[in-house]
Coordinates of N, CA and C in Angstrom, one line a residue:
X556 N -29.8 15.8 53.7 CA -28.8 16.1 54.7 C -29.3 15.8 56.1
X557 N -30.6 15.5 56.2 CA -31.1 15.2 57.5 C -30.6 13.9 58.0
X558 N -30.6 13.7 59.3 CA -30.3 12.4 59.9 C -31.6 11.6 59.9
X559 N -31.5 10.4 59.3 CA -32.7 9.5 59.3 C -32.4 8.3 60.1
X560 N -33.1 8.1 61.2 CA -32.7 7.1 62.2 C -32.6 5.6 61.8
X561 N -33.5 5.2 60.9 CA -33.6 3.8 60.6 C -33.2 3.6 59.1
X562 N -32.3 4.4 58.6 CA -31.8 4.3 57.3 C -30.8 3.2 57.1
X563 N -30.7 2.5 56.0 CA -29.7 1.5 55.7 C -28.6 2.2 54.9
X564 N -27.4 2.1 55.3 CA -26.2 2.7 54.6 C -25.3 1.6 54.0
X565 N -24.7 2.0 52.9 CA -23.8 1.1 52.3 C -22.4 1.3 52.9
X566 N -22.2 2.3 53.7 CA -21.0 2.6 54.5 C -21.3 3.7 55.5
X567 N -20.6 3.6 56.6 CA -20.6 4.7 57.6 C -19.2 5.1 57.9
X568 N -18.9 6.4 57.7 CA -17.5 6.9 57.9 C -17.5 7.8 59.2
X569 N -16.5 7.5 60.0 CA -16.3 8.3 61.2 C -15.6 9.6 60.9
X570 N -16.0 10.7 61.5 CA -15.4 12.0 61.4 C -15.3 12.5 62.9
X571 N -14.5 13.6 63.1 CA -14.4 14.1 64.5 C -15.8 14.6 65.0
X572 N -16.4 13.9 65.9 CA -17.7 14.3 66.5 C -18.9 13.9 65.8
X573 N -18.8 13.2 64.7 CA -20.0 12.8 63.9 C -19.6 11.7 62.9
X574 N -20.6 11.2 62.3 CA -20.3 10.2 61.2 C -21.1 10.6 60.0
X575 N -20.7 10.0 58.9 CA -21.4 10.2 57.6 C -21.9 8.8 57.1
X576 N -23.2 8.8 56.8 CA -23.8 7.6 56.2 C -23.9 7.7 54.7
X577 N -23.4 6.8 54.0 CA -23.4 6.8 52.6 C -24.4 5.8 52.0
X578 N -25.3 6.4 51.1 CA -26.3 5.6 50.4 C -25.9 5.6 49.0
X579 N -25.9 4.4 48.3 CA -25.7 4.4 46.9 C -26.2 3.1 46.3
X580 N -26.3 3.2 45.0 CA -26.6 1.9 44.2 C -25.2 1.6 43.5
X581 N -25.2 0.8 42.5 CA -24.0 0.4 41.9 C -23.4 1.6 41.1
X582 N -24.2 2.6 40.7 CA -23.7 3.6 39.8 C -23.6 5.0 40.3
X583 N -24.5 5.3 41.3 CA -24.6 6.7 41.8 C -24.7 6.7 43.3
X584 N -24.2 7.8 43.9 CA -24.5 8.1 45.3 C -25.9 8.7 45.3
X585 N -26.7 8.1 46.2 CA -28.1 8.5 46.3 C -28.3 9.4 47.6
X586 N -27.4 9.5 48.5 CA -27.5 10.3 49.7 C -26.4 10.2 50.6
X587 N -26.1 11.2 51.3 CA -25.1 11.2 52.4 C -25.8 11.9 53.6
X588 N -25.7 11.3 54.7 CA -26.4 11.8 55.9 C -25.4 12.1 57.0
X589 N -25.6 13.1 57.8 CA -24.8 13.4 59.0 C -25.5 12.5 60.1
X590 N -24.6 11.8 60.8 CA -25.1 10.9 61.9 C -24.4 11.2 63.2
X591 N -25.1 10.9 64.3 CA -24.4 11.0 65.6 C -23.3 10.0 65.6
X592 N -22.2 10.2 66.4 CA -21.1 9.2 66.4 C -21.6 7.8 66.7
X593 N -21.0 6.9 65.9 CA -21.3 5.4 66.0 C -20.2 4.7 65.3
X594 N -20.2 3.4 65.5 CA -19.1 2.6 64.8 C -19.2 2.7 63.3
X595 N -18.0 2.7 62.7 CA -18.0 2.7 61.2 C -18.6 1.4 60.7
X596 N -19.1 1.5 59.5 CA -19.6 0.3 58.8 C -18.8 0.2 57.5
X597 N -18.2 -0.9 57.2 CA -17.4 -1.1 56.0 C -18.2 -1.0 54.8
X598 N -17.7 -0.5 53.7 CA -18.4 -0.3 52.5 C -18.8 -1.7 51.9
X599 N -20.1 -1.7 51.4 CA -20.6 -3.0 50.9 C -20.6 -3.1 49.4
X600 N -20.2 -1.9 48.7 CA -20.1 -1.9 47.2 C -18.9 -1.2 46.8
X601 N -18.4 -1.4 45.6 CA -17.3 -0.6 45.1 C -17.5 0.9 45.2
X602 N -18.7 1.4 44.8 CA -18.9 2.8 44.8 C -18.9 3.3 46.3
X603 N -19.5 2.6 47.2 CA -19.4 3.0 48.6 C -18.0 3.1 49.1
X604 N -17.2 2.1 48.7 CA -15.7 2.2 49.0 C -15.1 3.4 48.5
X605 N -15.4 3.8 47.3 CA -14.8 5.0 46.7 C -15.3 6.2 47.4
X606 N -16.6 6.2 47.8 CA -17.1 7.4 48.6 C -16.4 7.5 49.9
X607 N -16.2 6.3 50.6 CA -15.4 6.3 51.9 C -14.0 6.9 51.7
X608 N -13.4 6.5 50.6 CA -12.0 7.0 50.3 C -12.0 8.5 50.2
X609 N -13.0 9.0 49.4 CA -13.1 10.5 49.2 C -13.5 11.2 50.4
X610 N -14.4 10.7 51.2 CA -14.8 11.4 52.4 C -13.7 11.4 53.4
X611 N -12.9 10.3 53.5 CA -11.8 10.3 54.4 C -10.7 11.3 53.9
X612 N -10.5 11.4 52.6 CA -9.5 12.3 52.0 C -9.9 13.8 52.4
X613 N -11.2 14.1 52.3 CA -11.7 15.4 52.7 C -11.4 15.7 54.2
X614 N -11.7 14.7 55.1 CA -11.5 14.8 56.5 C -10.0 15.1 56.8
X615 N -9.2 14.4 56.0 CA -7.7 14.6 56.2 C -7.2 16.0 55.6
X616 N -7.9 16.4 54.5 CA -7.4 17.6 53.8 C -8.7 18.3 53.2
X617 N -9.1 19.4 53.9 CA -10.3 20.1 53.4 C -10.3 20.6 52.0
X618 N -9.1 20.7 51.4 CA -9.0 21.1 50.0 C -9.2 20.0 49.0
X619 N -9.5 18.8 49.5 CA -9.7 17.7 48.6 C -10.9 18.0 47.7
X620 N -10.8 17.7 46.4 CA -11.9 17.9 45.5 C -12.6 16.6 45.2
X621 N -13.9 16.6 45.5 CA -14.7 15.3 45.3 C -15.0 15.1 43.8
X622 N -15.1 13.8 43.5 CA -15.4 13.4 42.2 C -16.3 12.2 42.2
X623 N -17.5 12.3 42.8 CA -18.4 11.2 43.0 C -19.6 11.4 42.0
X624 N -20.1 10.3 41.5 CA -21.3 10.3 40.6 C -22.5 10.5 41.5
X625 N -23.2 11.6 41.4 CA -24.4 11.9 42.2 C -25.6 11.7 41.5
X626 N -26.6 11.0 42.0 CA -27.9 10.8 41.4 C -28.6 12.2 41.3
X627 N -29.1 12.6 40.1 CA -29.8 13.8 40.0 C -30.9 13.9 41.0
X628 N -31.0 15.0 41.7 CA -32.1 15.1 42.8 C -32.5 16.5 42.8
X629 N -33.6 16.8 43.5 CA -34.1 18.1 43.7 C -34.9 18.7 42.6
X630 N -35.5 19.9 42.9 CA -36.2 20.7 42.0 C -35.2 21.5 41.1
X631 N -35.7 22.1 40.1 CA -34.8 22.9 39.2 C -34.2 24.0 40.1
X632 N -35.0 24.7 41.0 CA -34.4 25.7 41.8 C -33.4 25.2 42.8
X633 N -33.7 24.1 43.4 CA -32.7 23.5 44.3 C -31.4 23.2 43.6
X634 N -31.5 22.6 42.4 CA -30.2 22.3 41.7 C -29.5 23.6 41.3
X635 N -30.2 24.7 41.1 CA -29.5 26.0 40.8 C -28.8 26.5 42.1
X636 N -29.4 26.3 43.2 CA -28.8 26.7 44.5 C -27.6 25.9 44.7
X637 N -27.7 24.5 44.6 CA -26.6 23.6 44.8 C -25.4 23.9 43.9
X638 N -25.7 24.3 42.7 CA -24.7 24.7 41.7 C -23.9 25.9 42.2
X639 N -24.6 26.9 42.7 CA -24.0 28.1 43.3 C -23.1 27.7 44.5
X640 N -23.7 26.9 45.4 CA -23.0 26.5 46.6 C -21.7 25.7 46.2
X641 N -21.8 24.9 45.2 CA -20.6 24.1 44.8 C -19.5 25.0 44.3
X642 N -19.8 26.2 43.9 CA -18.7 27.1 43.4 C -18.1 27.9 44.5
X643 N -18.5 27.8 45.7 CA -17.9 28.5 46.9 C -16.6 27.8 47.2
X644 N -15.5 28.5 47.1 CA -14.2 27.9 47.4 C -14.0 27.4 48.9
X645 N -13.3 26.4 49.1 CA -12.9 26.0 50.4 C -12.3 27.1 51.2
X646 N -12.8 27.3 52.5 CA -12.3 28.3 53.3 C -13.0 29.6 53.2
X647 N -14.0 29.7 52.3 CA -14.8 30.9 52.1 C -16.2 30.6 52.4
X648 N -17.0 31.6 52.8 CA -18.4 31.5 53.0 C -19.1 32.6 52.2
X649 N -20.4 32.3 51.9 CA -21.3 33.3 51.3 C -22.5 33.3 52.2
X650 N -23.2 34.4 52.2 CA -24.5 34.4 53.0 C -25.6 33.9 52.1
X651 N -26.7 33.5 52.8 CA -27.9 33.1 52.2 C -28.4 34.3 51.2
X652 N -28.2 35.5 51.7 CA -28.6 36.7 50.9 C -27.7 36.8 49.6
X653 N -26.4 36.5 49.7 CA -25.5 36.6 48.5 C -26.0 35.6 47.5
X654 N -26.3 34.4 47.9 CA -26.7 33.3 47.0 C -28.0 33.7 46.4
X655 N -28.9 34.2 47.2 CA -30.3 34.6 46.8 C -30.2 35.7 45.7
X656 N -29.3 36.6 45.9 CA -29.2 37.8 45.0 C -28.8 37.3 43.6
X657 N -27.8 36.3 43.6 CA -27.3 35.8 42.4 C -28.4 35.0 41.6
X658 N -29.3 34.4 42.4 CA -30.4 33.6 41.8 C -31.7 34.4 41.6
X659 N -31.7 35.7 42.0 CA -32.9 36.5 42.0 C -34.0 35.8 42.7
X660 N -33.7 35.5 44.0 CA -34.7 34.8 44.8 C -34.6 35.2 46.2
X661 N -35.3 34.6 47.2 CA -35.3 35.1 48.6 C -34.3 34.2 49.4
X662 N -33.6 34.8 50.4 CA -32.7 34.1 51.2 C -33.3 32.9 51.9
X663 N -34.6 33.0 52.3 CA -35.3 31.8 52.9 C -35.4 30.7 52.0
X664 N -35.7 30.9 50.7 CA -35.7 29.8 49.7 C -34.4 29.2 49.5
X665 N -33.3 30.0 49.6 CA -32.0 29.4 49.5 C -31.7 28.5 50.7
X666 N -32.1 29.0 51.9 CA -31.9 28.2 53.1 C -32.7 26.9 53.0
X667 N -33.9 26.9 52.5 CA -34.7 25.7 52.4 C -34.0 24.7 51.4
X668 N -33.4 25.3 50.3 CA -32.7 24.4 49.3 C -31.5 23.8 50.0
X669 N -30.8 24.6 50.8 CA -29.6 24.1 51.5 C -30.0 22.9 52.4
X670 N -31.1 23.1 53.1 CA -31.6 22.0 54.0 C -32.0 20.8 53.3
X671 N -32.3 20.9 52.0 CA -32.7 19.7 51.2 C -31.6 19.0 50.5
X672 N -30.4 19.6 50.6 CA -29.2 19.0 49.9 C -29.0 17.6 50.3
X673 N -29.1 16.6 49.4 CA -28.8 15.2 49.7 C -27.4 14.8 49.8
X674 N -26.5 15.7 49.4 CA -25.0 15.4 49.3 C -24.1 16.3 50.1
X675 N -24.3 16.5 51.4 CA -23.5 17.4 52.1 C -22.0 17.0 52.0
X676 N -21.2 18.0 52.2 CA -19.7 17.9 51.9 C -19.4 18.0 50.5
X677 N -20.0 17.1 49.7 CA -19.8 17.1 48.2 C -20.4 18.3 47.6
X678 N -21.6 18.7 48.0 CA -22.2 20.0 47.8 C -22.2 20.7 49.1
X679 N -21.2 21.6 49.2 CA -20.8 22.2 50.6 C -21.8 23.3 51.1
X680 N -23.0 22.9 51.5 CA -23.9 23.8 52.0 C -23.5 24.4 53.3
X681 N -22.6 23.8 54.0 CA -22.1 24.4 55.2 C -21.3 25.7 55.0
X682 N -21.0 26.0 53.8 CA -20.3 27.3 53.4 C -21.3 28.5 53.3
X683 N -22.6 28.2 53.5 CA -23.6 29.3 53.4 C -24.0 29.6 54.8
X684 N -23.8 30.9 55.2 CA -24.0 31.4 56.6 C -25.0 32.6 56.6
X685 N -25.4 33.0 57.8 CA -26.3 34.1 57.9 C -25.6 35.4 57.7
X686 N -26.3 36.4 57.4 CA -25.8 37.8 57.3 C -25.4 38.2 58.7
X687 N -24.3 38.9 58.8 CA -23.8 39.4 60.1 C -22.9 38.4 60.7
X688 N -22.5 37.3 60.1 CA -21.5 36.4 60.6 C -22.0 35.2 61.4
X689 N -23.3 35.1 61.6 CA -23.8 33.9 62.3 C -23.8 32.7 61.4
X690 N -23.9 31.6 62.1 CA -23.9 30.3 61.3 C -25.2 30.1 60.5
X691 N -26.3 30.7 61.0 CA -27.6 30.3 60.4 C -28.0 28.9 60.8
X692 N -28.8 28.3 60.0 CA -29.2 26.9 60.3 C -28.3 25.9 59.6
X693 N -28.6 24.7 59.7 CA -27.9 23.6 59.1 C -28.8 22.4 59.1
X694 N -29.0 21.9 57.9 CA -29.9 20.7 57.7 C -31.2 20.9 58.4
X695 N -31.8 22.1 58.2 CA -33.1 22.5 58.8 C -33.1 22.5 60.3
X696 N -31.9 22.6 60.9 CA -31.8 22.7 62.3 C -31.2 24.1 62.7
X697 N -31.6 24.6 63.8 CA -31.1 25.9 64.2 C -30.1 25.8 65.4
X698 N -29.9 24.6 65.8 CA -28.9 24.4 67.0 C -28.6 23.0 67.1
X699 N -27.9 22.7 68.2 CA -27.6 21.3 68.5 C -26.5 20.6 67.7
X700 N -26.6 19.3 67.6 CA -25.6 18.5 67.0 C -25.3 18.9 65.6
X701 N -26.3 19.2 64.7 CA -25.9 19.5 63.3 C -25.3 20.9 63.2
X702 N -25.6 21.8 64.1 CA -24.9 23.1 64.0 C -23.5 23.0 64.5
X703 N -23.2 22.0 65.4 CA -21.9 21.7 65.9 C -21.1 21.1 64.7
X704 N -21.7 20.3 63.9 CA -21.1 19.8 62.7 C -20.7 20.9 61.7
X705 N -21.6 21.8 61.5 CA -21.4 22.9 60.6 C -20.2 23.8 61.1
X706 N -20.2 24.0 62.4 CA -19.1 24.8 63.0 C -17.7 24.0 62.8
X707 N -17.7 22.7 63.0 CA -16.5 21.9 62.8 C -16.0 22.0 61.4
X708 N -17.0 21.8 60.4 CA -16.6 21.9 59.0 C -16.0 23.2 58.6
X709 N -16.6 24.3 59.1 CA -16.0 25.6 58.8 C -14.7 25.8 59.4
X710 N -14.5 25.4 60.6 CA -13.1 25.4 61.3 C -12.2 24.6 60.5
X711 N -12.6 23.4 60.1 CA -11.7 22.5 59.4 C -11.2 23.1 58.1
X712 N -12.1 23.9 57.5 CA -11.7 24.6 56.2 C -11.1 25.9 56.4
X713 N -10.9 26.3 57.7 CA -10.3 27.6 57.9 C -11.1 28.8 57.7
X714 N -12.4 28.7 57.7 CA -13.3 29.8 57.5 C -13.4 30.7 58.8
X715 N -13.4 32.0 58.6 CA -13.6 32.9 59.8 C -15.0 32.8 60.4
X716 N -15.9 32.3 59.6 CA -17.3 32.2 60.1 C -17.5 31.1 61.1
X717 N -16.5 30.3 61.3 CA -16.7 29.1 62.2 C -16.9 29.5 63.6
X718 N -16.4 30.6 64.1 CA -16.6 30.9 65.5 C -17.9 31.6 65.8
X719 N -18.6 32.0 64.7 CA -19.9 32.7 64.9 C -21.0 31.7 65.4
X720 N -22.0 32.2 66.0 CA -23.0 31.3 66.5 C -24.4 31.6 66.0

């Protein structure tokens, strides 16, 4: 989920205030990155074109359900966290502590797994927030551009946590 400055993308999709860089091979999405605003890049593969279609569908309708083939990634624990996060319905949030309790682990470990998510939006880690209504971190950042992206995503989905800071 981190922004990588010199990364090659098979497509770049514009969103309000940010962009999404899509990385893929012929069969699987290998990563999606949040990027500072920049010109879009047309898809260079059929799978990248499908990813662009689905990302734009989500930007138009936050209830859109993704169906992209994702390359298996992460540790066993990270995959368990991402599975829990994927089950959070659009417009709702859970705290790091809620997810940790379900997994019998620590909230900090959940936060670290969220920060390692290679497929933001598809695996909606933005729906995990701090106890007490704050946004918490996002993509291993505690402020700035990426926290603004998290705030926009939560507002886009109609979550009450979007106004928290």
